[in-house]
Short mmCIF file of C-alpha atoms in Angstrom, two decimals:
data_model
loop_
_atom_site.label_atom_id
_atom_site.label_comp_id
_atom_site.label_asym_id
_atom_site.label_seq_id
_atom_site.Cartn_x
_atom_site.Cartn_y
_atom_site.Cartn_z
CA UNK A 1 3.55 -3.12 -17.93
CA UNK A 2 1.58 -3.42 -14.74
CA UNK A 3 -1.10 -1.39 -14.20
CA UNK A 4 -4.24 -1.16 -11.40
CA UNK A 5 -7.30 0.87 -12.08
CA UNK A 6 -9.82 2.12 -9.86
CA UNK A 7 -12.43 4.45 -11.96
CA UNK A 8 -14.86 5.61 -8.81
CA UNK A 9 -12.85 8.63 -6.93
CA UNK A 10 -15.48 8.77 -4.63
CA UNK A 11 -18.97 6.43 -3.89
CA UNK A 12 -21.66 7.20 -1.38
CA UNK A 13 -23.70 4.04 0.51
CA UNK A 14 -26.42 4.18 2.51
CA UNK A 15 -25.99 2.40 5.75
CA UNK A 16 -26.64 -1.72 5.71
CA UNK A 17 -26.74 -1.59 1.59
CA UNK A 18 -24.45 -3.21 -0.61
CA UNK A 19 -21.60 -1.95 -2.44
CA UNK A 20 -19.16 -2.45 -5.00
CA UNK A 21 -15.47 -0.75 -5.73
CA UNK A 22 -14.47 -1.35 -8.84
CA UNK A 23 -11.14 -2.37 -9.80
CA UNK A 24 -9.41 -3.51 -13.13
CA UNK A 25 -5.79 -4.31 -13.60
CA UNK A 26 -2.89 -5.40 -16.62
CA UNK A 27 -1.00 -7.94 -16.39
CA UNK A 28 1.02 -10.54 -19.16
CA UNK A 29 1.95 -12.44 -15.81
CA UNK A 30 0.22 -15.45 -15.35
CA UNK A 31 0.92 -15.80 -11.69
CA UNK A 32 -0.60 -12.69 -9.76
CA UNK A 33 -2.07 -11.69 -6.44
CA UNK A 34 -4.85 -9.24 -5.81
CA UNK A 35 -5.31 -7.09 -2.80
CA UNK A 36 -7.10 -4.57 -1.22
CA UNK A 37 -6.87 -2.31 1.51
CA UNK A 38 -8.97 -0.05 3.71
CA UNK A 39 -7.54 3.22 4.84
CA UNK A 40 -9.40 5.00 7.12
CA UNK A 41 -9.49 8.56 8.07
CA UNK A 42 -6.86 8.26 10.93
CA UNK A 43 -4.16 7.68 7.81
CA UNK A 44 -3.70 3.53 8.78
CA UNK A 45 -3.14 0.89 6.24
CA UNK A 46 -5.31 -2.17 6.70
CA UNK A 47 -5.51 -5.18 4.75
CA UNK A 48 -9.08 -6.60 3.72
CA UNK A 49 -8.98 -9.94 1.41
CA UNK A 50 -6.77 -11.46 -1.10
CA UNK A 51 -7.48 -13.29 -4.31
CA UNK A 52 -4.58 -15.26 -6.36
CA UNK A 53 -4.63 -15.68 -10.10
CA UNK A 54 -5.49 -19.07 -9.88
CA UNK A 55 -7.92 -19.61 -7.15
CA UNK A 56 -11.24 -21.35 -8.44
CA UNK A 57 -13.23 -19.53 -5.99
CA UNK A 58 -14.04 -16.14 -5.16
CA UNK A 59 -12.56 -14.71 -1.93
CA UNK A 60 -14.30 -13.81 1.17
CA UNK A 61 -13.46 -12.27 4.33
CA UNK A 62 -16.44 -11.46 6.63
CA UNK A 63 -18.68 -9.22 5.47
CA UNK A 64 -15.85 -8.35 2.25
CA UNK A 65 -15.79 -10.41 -0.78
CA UNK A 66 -13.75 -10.09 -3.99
CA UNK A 67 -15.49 -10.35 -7.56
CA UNK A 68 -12.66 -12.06 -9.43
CA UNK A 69 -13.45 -11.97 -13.43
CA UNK A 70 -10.29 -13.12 -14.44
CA UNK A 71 -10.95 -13.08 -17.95
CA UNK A 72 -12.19 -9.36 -17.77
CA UNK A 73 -9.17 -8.54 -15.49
CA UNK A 74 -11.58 -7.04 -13.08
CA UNK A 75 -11.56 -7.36 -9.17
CA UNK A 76 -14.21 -5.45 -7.62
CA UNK A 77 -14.45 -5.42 -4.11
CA UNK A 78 -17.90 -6.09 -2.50
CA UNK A 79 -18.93 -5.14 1.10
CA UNK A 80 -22.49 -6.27 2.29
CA UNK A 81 -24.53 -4.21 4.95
CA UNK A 82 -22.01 -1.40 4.79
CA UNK A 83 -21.40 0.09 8.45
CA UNK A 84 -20.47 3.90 8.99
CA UNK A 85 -17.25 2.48 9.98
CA UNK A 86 -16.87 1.41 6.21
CA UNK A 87 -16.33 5.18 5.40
CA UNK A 88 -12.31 5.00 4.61
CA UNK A 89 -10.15 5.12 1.40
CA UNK A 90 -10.00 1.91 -0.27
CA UNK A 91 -6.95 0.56 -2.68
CA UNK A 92 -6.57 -2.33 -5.01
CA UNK A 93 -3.06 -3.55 -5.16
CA UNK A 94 -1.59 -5.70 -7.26
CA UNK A 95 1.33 -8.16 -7.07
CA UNK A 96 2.92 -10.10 -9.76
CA UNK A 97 5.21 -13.16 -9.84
CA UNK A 98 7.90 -11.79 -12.39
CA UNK A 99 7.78 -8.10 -10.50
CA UNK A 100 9.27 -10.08 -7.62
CA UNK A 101 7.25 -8.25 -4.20
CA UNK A 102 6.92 -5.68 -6.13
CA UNK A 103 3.03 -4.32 -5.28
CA UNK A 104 1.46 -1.87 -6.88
CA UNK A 105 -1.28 0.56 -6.35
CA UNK A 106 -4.53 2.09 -7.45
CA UNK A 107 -5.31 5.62 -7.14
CA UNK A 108 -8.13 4.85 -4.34
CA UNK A 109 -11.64 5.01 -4.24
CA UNK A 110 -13.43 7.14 -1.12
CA UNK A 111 -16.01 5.52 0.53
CA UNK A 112 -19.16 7.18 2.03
CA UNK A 113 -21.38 5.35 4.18
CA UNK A 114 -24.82 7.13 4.92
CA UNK A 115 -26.97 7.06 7.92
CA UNK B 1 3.84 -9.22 17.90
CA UNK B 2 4.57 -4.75 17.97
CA UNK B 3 3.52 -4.38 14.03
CA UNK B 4 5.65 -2.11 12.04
CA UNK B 5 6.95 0.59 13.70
CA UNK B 6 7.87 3.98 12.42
CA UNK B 7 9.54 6.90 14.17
CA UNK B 8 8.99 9.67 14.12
CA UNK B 9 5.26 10.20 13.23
CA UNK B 10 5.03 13.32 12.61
CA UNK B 11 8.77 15.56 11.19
CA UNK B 12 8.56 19.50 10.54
CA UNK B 13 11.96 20.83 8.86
CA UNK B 14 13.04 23.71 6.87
CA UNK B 15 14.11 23.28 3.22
CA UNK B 16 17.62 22.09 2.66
CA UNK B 17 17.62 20.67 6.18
CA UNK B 18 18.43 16.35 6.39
CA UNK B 19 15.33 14.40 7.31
CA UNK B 20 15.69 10.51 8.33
CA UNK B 21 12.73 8.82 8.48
CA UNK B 22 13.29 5.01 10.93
CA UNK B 23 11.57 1.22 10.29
CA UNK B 24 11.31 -1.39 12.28
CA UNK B 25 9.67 -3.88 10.26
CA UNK B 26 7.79 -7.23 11.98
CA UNK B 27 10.06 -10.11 13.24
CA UNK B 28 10.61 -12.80 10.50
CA UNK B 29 9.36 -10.39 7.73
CA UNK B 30 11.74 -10.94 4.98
CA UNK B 31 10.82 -7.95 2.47
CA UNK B 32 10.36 -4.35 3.51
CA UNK B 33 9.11 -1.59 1.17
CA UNK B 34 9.18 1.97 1.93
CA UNK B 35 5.84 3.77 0.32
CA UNK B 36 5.08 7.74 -0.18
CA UNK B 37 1.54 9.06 -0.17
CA UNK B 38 0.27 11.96 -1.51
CA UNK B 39 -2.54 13.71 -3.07
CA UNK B 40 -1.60 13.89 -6.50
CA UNK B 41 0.53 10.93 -6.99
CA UNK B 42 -1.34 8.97 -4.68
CA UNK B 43 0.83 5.33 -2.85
CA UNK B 44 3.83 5.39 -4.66
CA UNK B 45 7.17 2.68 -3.81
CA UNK B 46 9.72 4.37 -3.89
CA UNK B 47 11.75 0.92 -2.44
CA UNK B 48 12.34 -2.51 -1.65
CA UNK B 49 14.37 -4.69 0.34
CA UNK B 50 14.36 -8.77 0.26
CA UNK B 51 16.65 -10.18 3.28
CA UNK B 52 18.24 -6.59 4.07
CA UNK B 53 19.10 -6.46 0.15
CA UNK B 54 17.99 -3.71 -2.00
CA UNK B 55 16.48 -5.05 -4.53
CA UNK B 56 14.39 -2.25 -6.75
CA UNK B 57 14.73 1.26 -5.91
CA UNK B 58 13.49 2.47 -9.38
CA UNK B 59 10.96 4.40 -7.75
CA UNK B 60 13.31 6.93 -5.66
CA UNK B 61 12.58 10.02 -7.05
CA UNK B 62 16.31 11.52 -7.40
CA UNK B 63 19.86 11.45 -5.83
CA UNK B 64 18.44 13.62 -2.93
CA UNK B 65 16.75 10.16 -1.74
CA UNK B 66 18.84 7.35 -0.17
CA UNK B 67 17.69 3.88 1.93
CA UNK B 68 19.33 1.57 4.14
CA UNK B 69 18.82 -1.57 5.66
CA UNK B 70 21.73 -2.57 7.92
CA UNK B 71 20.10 -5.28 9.33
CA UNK B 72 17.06 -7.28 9.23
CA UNK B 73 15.13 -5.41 11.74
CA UNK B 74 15.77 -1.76 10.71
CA UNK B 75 15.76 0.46 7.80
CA UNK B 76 16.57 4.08 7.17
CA UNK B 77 14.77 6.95 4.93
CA UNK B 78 17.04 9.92 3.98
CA UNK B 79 16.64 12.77 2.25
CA UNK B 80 19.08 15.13 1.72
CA UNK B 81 18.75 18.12 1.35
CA UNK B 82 15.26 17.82 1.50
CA UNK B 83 12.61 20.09 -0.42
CA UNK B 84 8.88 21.21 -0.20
CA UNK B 85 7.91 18.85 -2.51
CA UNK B 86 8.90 16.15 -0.32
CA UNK B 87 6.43 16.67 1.97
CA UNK B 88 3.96 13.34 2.38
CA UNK B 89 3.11 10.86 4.24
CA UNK B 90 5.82 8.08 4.56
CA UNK B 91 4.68 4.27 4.57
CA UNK B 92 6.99 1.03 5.72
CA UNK B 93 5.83 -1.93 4.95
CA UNK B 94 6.78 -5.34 5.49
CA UNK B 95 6.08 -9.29 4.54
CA UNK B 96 6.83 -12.64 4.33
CA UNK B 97 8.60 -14.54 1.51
CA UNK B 98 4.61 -15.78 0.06
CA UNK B 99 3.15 -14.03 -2.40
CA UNK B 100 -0.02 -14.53 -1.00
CA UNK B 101 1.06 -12.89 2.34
CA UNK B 102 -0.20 -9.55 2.59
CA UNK B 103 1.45 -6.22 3.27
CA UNK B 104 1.71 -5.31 7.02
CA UNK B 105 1.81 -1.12 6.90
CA UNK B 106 3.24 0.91 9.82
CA UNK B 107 1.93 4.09 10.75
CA UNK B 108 3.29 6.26 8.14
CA UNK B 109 5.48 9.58 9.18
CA UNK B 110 3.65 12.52 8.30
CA UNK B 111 6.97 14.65 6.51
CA UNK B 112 6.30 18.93 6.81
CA UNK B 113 8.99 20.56 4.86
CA UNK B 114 8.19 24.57 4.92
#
């Protein structure tokens, strides 16, 4: 079975550190995508970065970058010089090749960014 | 290009009453999922379509749930009759036929059933 999971309900920041959501997942399918999303306090779903199974390198999208430990099934999610506009919801999703489009979810971890 | 659009965004109904919940997912997407959100159970699929197709609904929750997709730019939510515990927060999604390509959410309908 498929499974995401995201251990940190909640993670405070202090403005223009570093920080790091964790999130593991399960999967026997070789072929997989990673995801995550950012969903702020207005209720909106928005996509950060992506990482497939068999990409060499890590991925990175601005000031987001993905920890891919493939071999630990882990795929933390790192955002440098957090902004107070960093203070959201944020999901790892998961998407294998045998489940189809079939994505699933983890439960979340909230975000708190300091001043 | 619009995004996904949802109507409406916010539905208040009595128990027992028929709620329909609308999608209109982006041009040239060729999947569409319909989520629910809540507290306790968190982003859950309850659905999803490939090319107006259902293709795994094991995530409705019961009989009281039903989903359409007439065509490839609209899709329907139903519940009937609907119950408290229906109340959430009611995500369409859609994508293209890469499994790299990532989920495109619409605003989510915010369901009140008193």
């Amino acid at each position: 079975a498929q499974k995401i999971t995201q251990t940190q309900p909640g993670m405070f920041v202090q403005e223009k550190e570093a920080v790091t959501l964790d999130c593991t997942y399960d999967t026997s399918d070789p072929s997989y995508g990673l995801f995550w999303y950012k969903q702020p306090s207005s209720g909106e779903m928005i996509f950060l970065i992506y990482q497939g199974s068999y990409d060499q390198q890590n991925a990175t999208e601005g000031r987001y970058s993905l920890n891919f430990q493939k071999a630990r099934k882990s795929a933390n999610l790192v955002i440098s010089a957090s902004q107070l506009g960093d203070s959201a919801m944020y999901f790892c999703a998961m998407r294998a090749i045998t489940g189809g489009f079939k994505t699933i979810f983890g439960a979340g971890t909230r975000l708190f960014v300091k001043a | 290009d619009a995004g996904v659009i949802q109507s409406p965004r916010h539905e208040v109904t009595e128990m027992g009453q028929e709620v329909t919940l609308r999608c209109k997912p982006i041009s040239g997407h060729d999947y569409l999922f319909w989520y629910r959100q809540t507290m306790m159970r968190g982003l859950e699929l309850l659905i999803y379509f490939n090319n107006n197709v259902p293709i795994d609904d094991s995530g409705m929750p019961e009989d009281r749930f039903s989903a359409k997709m007439p065509n490839a730019s609209f899709s329907t939510l139903k519940i009937q009759p609907s119950e408290p515990r229906d109340s959430a927060v009611y995500f369409c999604a859609s994508t293209r036929d890469l499994p790299s390509y990532e989920q495109y959410f619409g605003p989510g309908t915010r369901l009140t059933v008193t």
